[in-house]
Short mmCIF file of C-alpha atoms and ligand atoms in Angstrom, two decimals:
data_model
loop_
_atom_site.label_atom_id
_atom_site.label_comp_id
_atom_site.label_asym_id
_atom_site.label_seq_id
_atom_site.Cartn_x
_atom_site.Cartn_y
_atom_site.Cartn_z
CA MET A 1 45.86 -32.66 110.42
CA ALA A 2 45.29 -29.16 111.83
CA LEU A 3 44.23 -26.66 109.18
CA PRO A 4 46.35 -23.53 108.64
CA VAL A 5 44.90 -20.35 110.14
CA LEU A 6 44.36 -17.01 108.39
CA ARG A 7 43.93 -14.08 110.79
CA VAL A 8 41.22 -11.55 110.06
CA GLY A 9 41.19 -7.97 111.37
CA LEU A 10 37.89 -6.09 111.22
CA ILE A 11 37.56 -2.29 111.11
CA GLY A 12 34.04 -1.20 112.12
CA ASN A 13 31.45 -3.07 114.13
CA GLY A 14 28.22 -1.24 113.30
CA THR A 15 25.36 -2.52 111.11
CA VAL A 16 27.70 -4.19 108.61
CA GLY A 17 30.72 -5.05 110.77
CA SER A 18 28.68 -6.74 113.49
CA ALA A 19 26.64 -8.72 110.93
CA PHE A 20 29.92 -9.82 109.33
CA ALA A 21 31.44 -10.93 112.68
CA THR A 22 28.28 -12.90 113.46
CA ALA A 23 28.23 -14.53 110.01
CA LEU A 24 31.94 -15.40 110.18
CA ASP A 25 31.42 -17.07 113.54
CA ALA A 26 28.25 -18.91 112.46
CA ASN A 27 29.88 -20.22 109.25
CA GLN A 28 33.33 -21.18 110.67
CA GLU A 29 33.14 -24.87 109.78
CA ARG A 30 31.60 -24.36 106.34
CA LEU A 31 34.26 -21.78 105.42
CA ALA A 32 37.11 -23.96 106.75
CA GLN A 33 35.85 -26.87 104.64
CA ARG A 34 35.61 -24.74 101.49
CA LEU A 35 38.96 -23.01 102.00
CA GLY A 36 41.08 -25.70 103.60
CA ALA A 37 42.12 -23.09 106.17
CA ARG A 38 40.54 -21.51 109.24
CA LEU A 39 39.55 -17.85 109.27
CA ARG A 40 40.02 -16.44 112.77
CA LEU A 41 38.86 -12.97 113.77
CA THR A 42 41.72 -11.75 115.97
CA GLN A 43 41.09 -8.02 116.41
CA VAL A 44 38.47 -5.36 115.79
CA ALA A 45 39.02 -1.61 115.55
CA VAL A 46 36.11 0.71 116.34
CA ARG A 47 35.71 4.34 117.36
CA HIS A 48 34.42 3.57 120.87
CA PRO A 49 36.15 0.37 122.09
CA ASP A 50 34.55 0.58 125.54
CA ARG A 51 31.02 0.01 124.23
CA HIS A 52 29.57 -3.43 124.89
CA ARG A 53 30.18 -5.78 121.92
CA GLY A 54 28.27 -8.92 122.89
CA THR A 55 29.24 -10.97 119.82
CA LEU A 56 32.99 -10.34 120.11
CA ALA A 57 33.91 -12.31 123.22
CA GLY A 58 37.62 -13.15 123.23
CA VAL A 59 38.51 -10.78 120.37
CA ARG A 60 40.87 -7.84 121.02
CA ILE A 61 39.01 -4.56 120.56
CA HIS A 62 40.78 -1.22 120.20
CA ASP A 63 40.45 2.13 118.43
CA ASP A 64 43.54 2.13 116.21
CA ALA A 65 42.45 1.15 112.70
CA GLU A 66 45.76 2.26 111.23
CA SER A 67 47.77 -0.10 113.44
CA LEU A 68 45.40 -2.94 112.52
CA ALA A 69 46.01 -2.27 108.83
CA ASN A 70 49.78 -2.21 109.44
CA ASP A 71 49.84 -5.24 111.75
CA ALA A 72 51.86 -8.02 110.10
CA SER A 73 49.92 -10.63 112.11
CA VAL A 74 46.70 -9.71 110.23
CA ASP A 75 46.39 -11.57 106.92
CA LEU A 76 43.04 -10.12 105.83
CA VAL A 77 41.66 -6.67 106.65
CA VAL A 78 37.89 -6.36 106.43
CA GLU A 79 36.82 -2.72 106.48
CA ALA A 80 33.28 -1.61 107.30
CA SER A 81 33.78 1.72 109.05
CA GLY A 82 32.60 4.31 106.55
CA SER A 83 35.61 6.40 107.61
CA PRO A 84 37.17 8.69 104.96
CA ASP A 85 40.59 7.55 106.28
CA ALA A 86 39.87 4.01 105.16
CA ALA A 87 41.52 4.45 101.75
CA THR A 88 44.88 4.86 103.50
CA TRP A 89 44.28 1.76 105.66
CA LEU A 90 43.29 -0.34 102.65
CA ARG A 91 46.36 0.77 100.68
CA ARG A 92 48.68 0.07 103.64
CA ALA A 93 47.25 -3.42 104.07
CA ILE A 94 47.68 -4.30 100.40
CA ALA A 95 51.16 -2.74 100.24
CA ARG A 96 52.39 -5.16 102.93
CA GLY A 97 50.83 -8.14 101.14
CA ALA A 98 47.62 -8.52 103.16
CA ALA A 99 44.23 -8.73 101.47
CA ALA A 100 41.73 -5.89 101.81
CA VAL A 101 37.98 -6.45 101.68
CA SER A 102 35.87 -3.31 101.97
CA ALA A 103 32.24 -2.20 102.09
CA ASN A 104 33.26 1.46 101.97
CA LYS A 105 32.30 2.85 98.58
CA GLN A 106 33.26 6.46 99.40
CA ALA A 107 36.78 5.50 100.46
CA ILE A 108 37.36 3.55 97.26
CA ALA A 109 35.56 5.85 94.84
CA GLY A 110 37.53 8.83 96.13
CA ASP A 111 40.96 7.24 95.79
CA ARG A 112 42.65 6.94 92.39
CA VAL A 113 45.21 4.39 93.59
CA LEU A 114 42.53 1.99 94.79
CA LEU A 115 40.43 2.60 91.68
CA GLN A 116 43.42 1.84 89.47
CA ALA A 117 43.93 -1.38 91.47
CA LEU A 118 40.30 -2.29 90.81
CA ALA A 119 40.63 -1.47 87.11
CA ASP A 120 43.69 -3.75 87.05
CA ARG A 121 41.82 -6.55 88.90
CA HIS A 122 44.32 -6.52 91.78
CA PRO A 123 43.92 -9.90 93.52
CA LEU A 124 44.21 -8.42 97.03
CA LEU A 125 41.48 -5.75 96.75
CA HIS A 126 37.82 -6.73 96.91
CA CYS A 127 34.70 -4.58 97.33
CA GLU A 128 31.58 -6.54 96.35
CA ALA A 129 29.91 -5.27 99.55
CA ALA A 130 30.45 -1.64 98.56
CA VAL A 131 27.99 -1.81 95.65
CA ALA A 132 24.45 -3.17 95.96
CA ALA A 133 25.29 -5.38 99.00
CA ALA A 134 24.95 -9.07 98.04
CA LEU A 135 24.09 -8.53 94.35
CA PRO A 136 27.19 -9.94 92.63
CA ILE A 137 27.59 -7.03 90.25
CA VAL A 138 31.20 -6.17 91.11
CA ARG A 139 32.31 -9.73 90.43
CA ALA A 140 30.20 -9.86 87.26
CA LEU A 141 31.97 -6.81 85.79
CA ARG A 142 35.35 -7.76 87.20
CA ASP A 143 35.37 -11.39 86.05
CA SER A 144 32.34 -12.71 84.16
CA LEU A 145 32.15 -9.81 81.70
CA ASP A 146 35.91 -9.18 81.68
CA GLY A 147 36.24 -10.12 78.00
CA GLU A 148 33.36 -7.91 76.95
CA GLU A 149 32.79 -4.43 75.59
CA ILE A 150 30.41 -2.73 78.01
CA HIS A 151 27.99 -0.28 76.37
CA ASN A 152 26.17 0.97 79.46
CA VAL A 153 25.45 0.39 83.14
CA ARG A 154 22.20 1.64 84.72
CA GLY A 155 20.95 1.04 88.20
CA VAL A 156 18.91 1.94 91.22
CA LEU A 157 21.87 1.64 93.59
CA ASN A 158 20.75 3.34 96.79
CA GLY A 159 18.44 1.47 99.16
CA THR A 160 17.68 4.41 101.44
CA THR A 161 16.23 6.68 98.72
CA THR A 162 14.34 3.77 97.15
CA TYR A 163 12.89 2.93 100.56
CA ILE A 164 11.85 6.58 101.07
CA LEU A 165 10.29 6.85 97.58
CA THR A 166 8.40 3.57 98.08
CA GLN A 167 7.02 4.75 101.42
CA ILE A 168 5.95 8.07 99.87
CA GLU A 169 4.09 6.11 97.16
CA ARG A 170 2.21 4.46 100.04
CA GLY A 171 1.31 7.80 101.64
CA ALA A 172 4.19 8.35 104.11
CA ARG A 173 5.85 11.71 104.71
CA PHE A 174 9.45 12.21 103.52
CA ARG A 175 10.88 12.76 107.00
CA ASP A 176 9.10 9.74 108.54
CA ALA A 177 10.26 7.50 105.70
CA LEU A 178 13.87 8.65 106.19
CA LEU A 179 13.69 7.92 109.93
CA LEU A 180 12.43 4.40 109.18
CA ALA A 181 15.27 3.80 106.69
CA GLN A 182 17.72 4.91 109.39
CA GLU A 183 16.09 2.60 111.96
CA HIS A 184 16.50 -0.34 109.58
CA GLY A 185 20.24 0.44 109.28
CA TYR A 186 20.02 1.20 105.53
CA ALA A 187 21.17 4.82 105.68
CA GLU A 188 24.76 6.06 105.89
CA ALA A 189 25.95 7.49 109.24
CA ASP A 190 25.27 10.89 107.58
CA ALA A 191 22.10 10.25 105.56
CA GLU A 192 22.89 13.29 103.42
CA ALA A 193 25.25 10.95 101.53
CA ASP A 194 22.19 8.92 100.47
CA LEU A 195 19.85 11.88 99.81
CA SER A 196 22.38 13.93 97.83
CA GLY A 197 23.10 11.03 95.46
CA ARG A 198 26.72 10.82 96.64
CA ASP A 199 26.32 7.19 97.77
CA ALA A 200 24.90 6.12 94.40
CA ALA A 201 27.57 8.16 92.59
CA ALA A 202 30.38 6.37 94.47
CA LYS A 203 28.85 2.99 93.57
CA LEU A 204 28.51 4.03 89.93
CA ALA A 205 32.15 5.19 89.90
CA ILE A 206 33.28 1.74 91.10
CA LEU A 207 31.17 -0.07 88.49
CA ALA A 208 32.35 2.27 85.72
CA THR A 209 35.99 1.80 86.78
CA LEU A 210 35.55 -1.97 86.37
CA ALA A 211 33.58 -1.65 83.13
CA TRP A 212 35.86 0.84 81.38
CA ARG A 213 39.13 -0.15 83.11
CA ARG A 214 40.34 3.23 84.27
CA PRO A 215 39.93 5.14 87.53
CA ILE A 216 36.60 6.96 87.56
CA THR A 217 36.00 8.84 90.79
CA VAL A 218 32.83 9.89 92.58
CA HIS A 219 33.69 13.46 91.51
CA ASP A 220 33.44 12.48 87.84
CA VAL A 221 29.73 11.72 88.26
CA ASP A 222 27.21 14.48 87.54
CA THR A 223 25.06 14.06 90.67
CA LYS A 224 21.62 15.25 91.77
CA GLY A 225 19.73 13.85 94.76
CA ILE A 226 16.28 14.08 96.31
CA ASN A 227 14.68 16.09 99.11
CA GLY A 228 11.19 16.71 100.51
CA ASN A 229 10.14 18.51 97.30
CA ILE A 230 10.02 15.16 95.51
CA VAL A 231 6.76 14.12 97.25
CA ASP A 232 4.36 15.73 94.75
CA VAL A 233 6.31 14.41 91.76
CA VAL A 234 6.20 10.87 93.22
CA ARG A 235 2.44 11.00 93.79
CA VAL A 236 1.60 12.43 90.35
CA ALA A 237 3.88 9.84 88.69
CA ARG A 238 2.14 7.09 90.67
CA GLU A 239 -1.29 8.26 89.44
CA HIS A 240 0.02 7.64 85.90
CA GLY A 241 1.42 4.21 86.79
CA SER A 242 5.02 5.47 86.78
CA ARG A 243 7.63 5.57 89.53
CA VAL A 244 10.31 8.01 90.60
CA ARG A 245 13.67 6.44 91.42
CA LEU A 246 17.21 7.77 91.91
CA VAL A 247 18.85 6.39 88.79
CA ALA A 248 22.60 5.99 88.30
CA GLU A 249 23.77 5.55 84.71
CA ALA A 250 26.98 5.40 82.76
CA TRP A 251 27.24 5.01 79.01
CA ALA A 252 30.00 5.27 76.46
CA ASP A 253 29.84 6.89 73.00
CA ASP A 254 32.68 9.21 71.96
CA THR A 255 33.09 9.95 75.63
CA LEU A 256 31.98 8.39 78.93
CA HIS A 257 28.84 9.89 80.51
CA LEU A 258 28.17 9.42 84.22
CA ARG A 259 25.03 10.66 85.94
CA VAL A 260 22.93 10.19 89.07
CA GLU A 261 19.51 11.88 89.21
CA PRO A 262 15.88 11.23 90.14
CA LYS A 263 13.93 10.02 87.10
CA ILE A 264 10.33 9.19 86.30
CA LEU A 265 10.44 5.59 85.10
CA HIS A 266 8.00 3.94 82.70
CA PRO A 267 6.25 1.02 84.47
CA HIS A 268 7.88 -1.42 82.02
CA ASP A 269 11.39 -0.16 82.75
CA VAL A 270 13.18 -2.91 84.67
CA LEU A 271 14.55 -0.30 87.10
CA ALA A 272 10.96 0.49 88.15
CA ARG A 273 10.95 -2.92 89.90
CA ALA A 274 13.15 -1.45 92.64
CA GLU A 275 11.00 -1.26 95.80
CA ASN A 276 11.90 -0.72 99.45
CA VAL A 277 15.56 -1.67 99.79
CA VAL A 278 15.81 -3.57 96.51
CA ASN A 279 18.54 -2.51 94.07
CA VAL A 280 18.31 -3.23 90.35
CA VAL A 281 21.30 -3.09 88.00
CA GLU A 282 21.17 -3.47 84.22
CA VAL A 283 24.27 -3.88 82.05
CA HIS A 284 24.35 -3.88 78.24
CA SER A 285 27.39 -5.42 76.61
CA ALA A 286 28.33 -6.29 73.04
CA LEU A 287 27.99 -10.07 73.27
CA ALA A 288 25.74 -10.69 76.27
CA GLY A 289 23.18 -7.99 75.43
CA PRO A 290 21.08 -6.82 78.38
CA LEU A 291 21.66 -8.46 81.78
CA VAL A 292 19.79 -7.62 85.00
CA TRP A 293 20.54 -8.11 88.73
CA TYR A 294 17.83 -7.69 91.38
CA GLY A 295 17.85 -8.01 95.19
CA ALA A 296 18.28 -6.35 98.57
CA GLY A 297 20.95 -3.65 98.27
CA ALA A 298 21.46 -2.73 101.93
CA GLY A 299 21.24 -4.19 105.43
CA GLY A 300 23.68 -5.99 107.71
CA ALA A 301 23.16 -9.63 106.70
CA ARG A 302 22.87 -8.83 102.97
CA THR A 303 26.16 -6.98 103.05
CA ALA A 304 27.85 -9.62 105.23
CA SER A 305 27.08 -12.16 102.49
CA ALA A 306 29.20 -10.16 100.03
CA LEU A 307 32.00 -9.71 102.58
CA LEU A 308 32.17 -13.46 103.22
CA GLY A 309 32.34 -14.22 99.49
CA ASP A 310 35.15 -11.69 99.03
CA LEU A 311 36.93 -13.05 102.08
CA LEU A 312 37.06 -16.52 100.51
CA VAL A 313 38.30 -15.22 97.15
CA ALA A 314 40.97 -13.10 98.88
CA SER A 315 41.97 -16.00 101.16
CA ARG A 316 42.47 -18.29 98.17
CA ALA A 317 44.72 -15.66 96.58
CA LEU A 318 46.76 -15.54 99.82
CA VAL A 319 47.16 -19.28 100.30
CA GLY A 320 47.71 -19.84 96.56
CA ALA A 321 45.03 -22.50 96.65
CA THR A 322 44.93 -24.87 93.70
CA ALA A 323 42.30 -27.50 93.18
CA GLY A 324 43.36 -31.11 93.13
CA SER A 325 44.28 -32.66 89.80
CA ILE A 326 41.53 -34.14 87.62
CA ALA A 327 41.78 -37.68 86.38
CA ALA A 328 41.76 -37.74 82.57
P1 NAP B 401 27.75 2.12 111.13
O1 NAP B 401 26.62 1.29 111.60
O2 NAP B 401 27.71 3.61 111.37
O3 NAP B 401 29.09 1.52 111.75
C1 NAP B 401 30.33 2.10 111.55
C2 NAP B 401 31.34 1.35 112.41
O4 NAP B 401 32.65 1.84 112.12
C3 NAP B 401 31.15 1.55 113.91
O5 NAP B 401 31.42 0.36 114.59
C4 NAP B 401 32.20 2.61 114.28
O6 NAP B 401 32.68 2.48 115.62
C5 NAP B 401 33.30 2.27 113.30
N1 NAP B 401 34.16 3.39 112.96
C6 NAP B 401 33.82 4.59 112.43
N2 NAP B 401 34.90 5.37 112.27
C7 NAP B 401 35.97 4.63 112.69
C8 NAP B 401 37.36 4.87 112.77
N3 NAP B 401 37.89 6.05 112.40
N4 NAP B 401 38.16 3.89 113.25
C9 NAP B 401 37.64 2.69 113.64
N5 NAP B 401 36.32 2.42 113.59
C10 NAP B 401 35.49 3.37 113.11
O7 NAP B 401 27.94 1.98 109.56
P2 NAP B 401 27.49 0.74 108.64
O8 NAP B 401 26.08 0.95 108.21
O9 NAP B 401 27.87 -0.52 109.26
O10 NAP B 401 28.37 1.03 107.32
C11 NAP B 401 29.75 0.77 107.34
C12 NAP B 401 30.28 0.86 105.90
O11 NAP B 401 29.61 -0.11 105.10
C13 NAP B 401 30.03 2.20 105.22
O12 NAP B 401 31.12 2.46 104.35
C14 NAP B 401 28.78 1.95 104.38
O13 NAP B 401 28.70 2.78 103.25
C15 NAP B 401 28.99 0.52 103.98
N6 NAP B 401 27.76 -0.22 103.66
C16 NAP B 401 26.69 -0.15 104.48
C17 NAP B 401 25.56 -0.91 104.19
C18 NAP B 401 24.35 -0.88 105.07
O14 NAP B 401 23.32 -1.44 104.68
N7 NAP B 401 24.41 -0.26 106.26
C19 NAP B 401 25.54 -1.73 103.05
C20 NAP B 401 26.68 -1.79 102.22
C21 NAP B 401 27.79 -1.02 102.54
P3 NAP B 401 31.70 2.64 116.89
O15 NAP B 401 30.82 1.40 116.89
O16 NAP B 401 32.61 2.64 118.06
O17 NAP B 401 30.94 3.90 116.67
N1 HSE B 402 23.29 3.66 102.52
C1 HSE B 402 23.40 2.66 101.52
C2 HSE B 402 22.09 2.51 100.79
C3 HSE B 402 23.83 1.34 102.13
O1 HSE B 402 21.07 2.99 101.32
O2 HSE B 402 22.04 1.94 99.70
C4 HSE B 402 24.14 0.28 101.11
O3 HSE B 402 25.29 0.60 100.38
#
């Protein structure tokens, strides 16, 4: 019997979007088996549709992301554009009953409606890829720790600055290290978003929204970044066995505190394990105590992994999948 087909529309085909399209194609059979339905990429919206897109043979390519989001023939919208307009597209898609899967932390962390949907665990909005790439920290806070009281969330959440700081520890110059991070595809289209701390602040806002169940925006985070002046601090810290990292932290006492800033970390601090593009996230909760996640937090394939996982969860919500009955 032919499997039902779910149609996927992709917005963005850069580092993340192209890795996602490649992974979707390479894993077609595996995903169909797991889902009981086929996921077919039917259209892609980009800024420059005339550029060569080798991996998208047979897929309609255009430059109208809004029409893709509104298109009733698209069941799942995957958004990896980095565009500030993406919040509107994601909301439109969900409003008409499609699922929205996004890697765009700024779009989500700047939009109270989407943040409220996350706080409410809306089944059609998913953004694992927006925070720490494949590290399953969004799902952990959304589902696994859903019954818990979260005391605090701390993390090294930006791969670009961690990569730069690691290279400086090894003797590189700030500017050269930034160029390398950009070449690897870790940095945002405007790397100032990484350097200023805005990228980490948006990720923290999403995690805090899930942890404390109310919209917390990127603007609620007290944010400081790094620049070339950090080099001497990094080298002196290294001589003492310590490390400088851009640390994002949120903790609750009478009020909720949210902060991103460069910090000198004790060598035994678990966040000091963040090297190159590795992200580390630590969560303290009432019952589970301290929990730690560790792994690559940027890069095309790493982020595509999270998008695929979200795509399956969202697809199951759409098809109302139920597992077969269990014999008693
Ligand atoms: P990128 O390489 O700059 O690619 C952006 C893509 O979006 C390009 O294909 C671009 O089209 C398209 N685009 C931009 N504005 C558009 C618009 N208004 N309408 C339609 N398409 C548009 O960026 P990226 O590194 O893949 O990042 C994409 C998103 O994923 C960002 O939100 C980023 O924060 C997030 N993210 C990135 C990483 C990473 O490691 N890079 C990891 C996790 C999350 P053209 O190709 O025609 O220019
Ligand atoms: N620019 C981001 C970073 C990409 O360096 O962490 C991953 O979200």
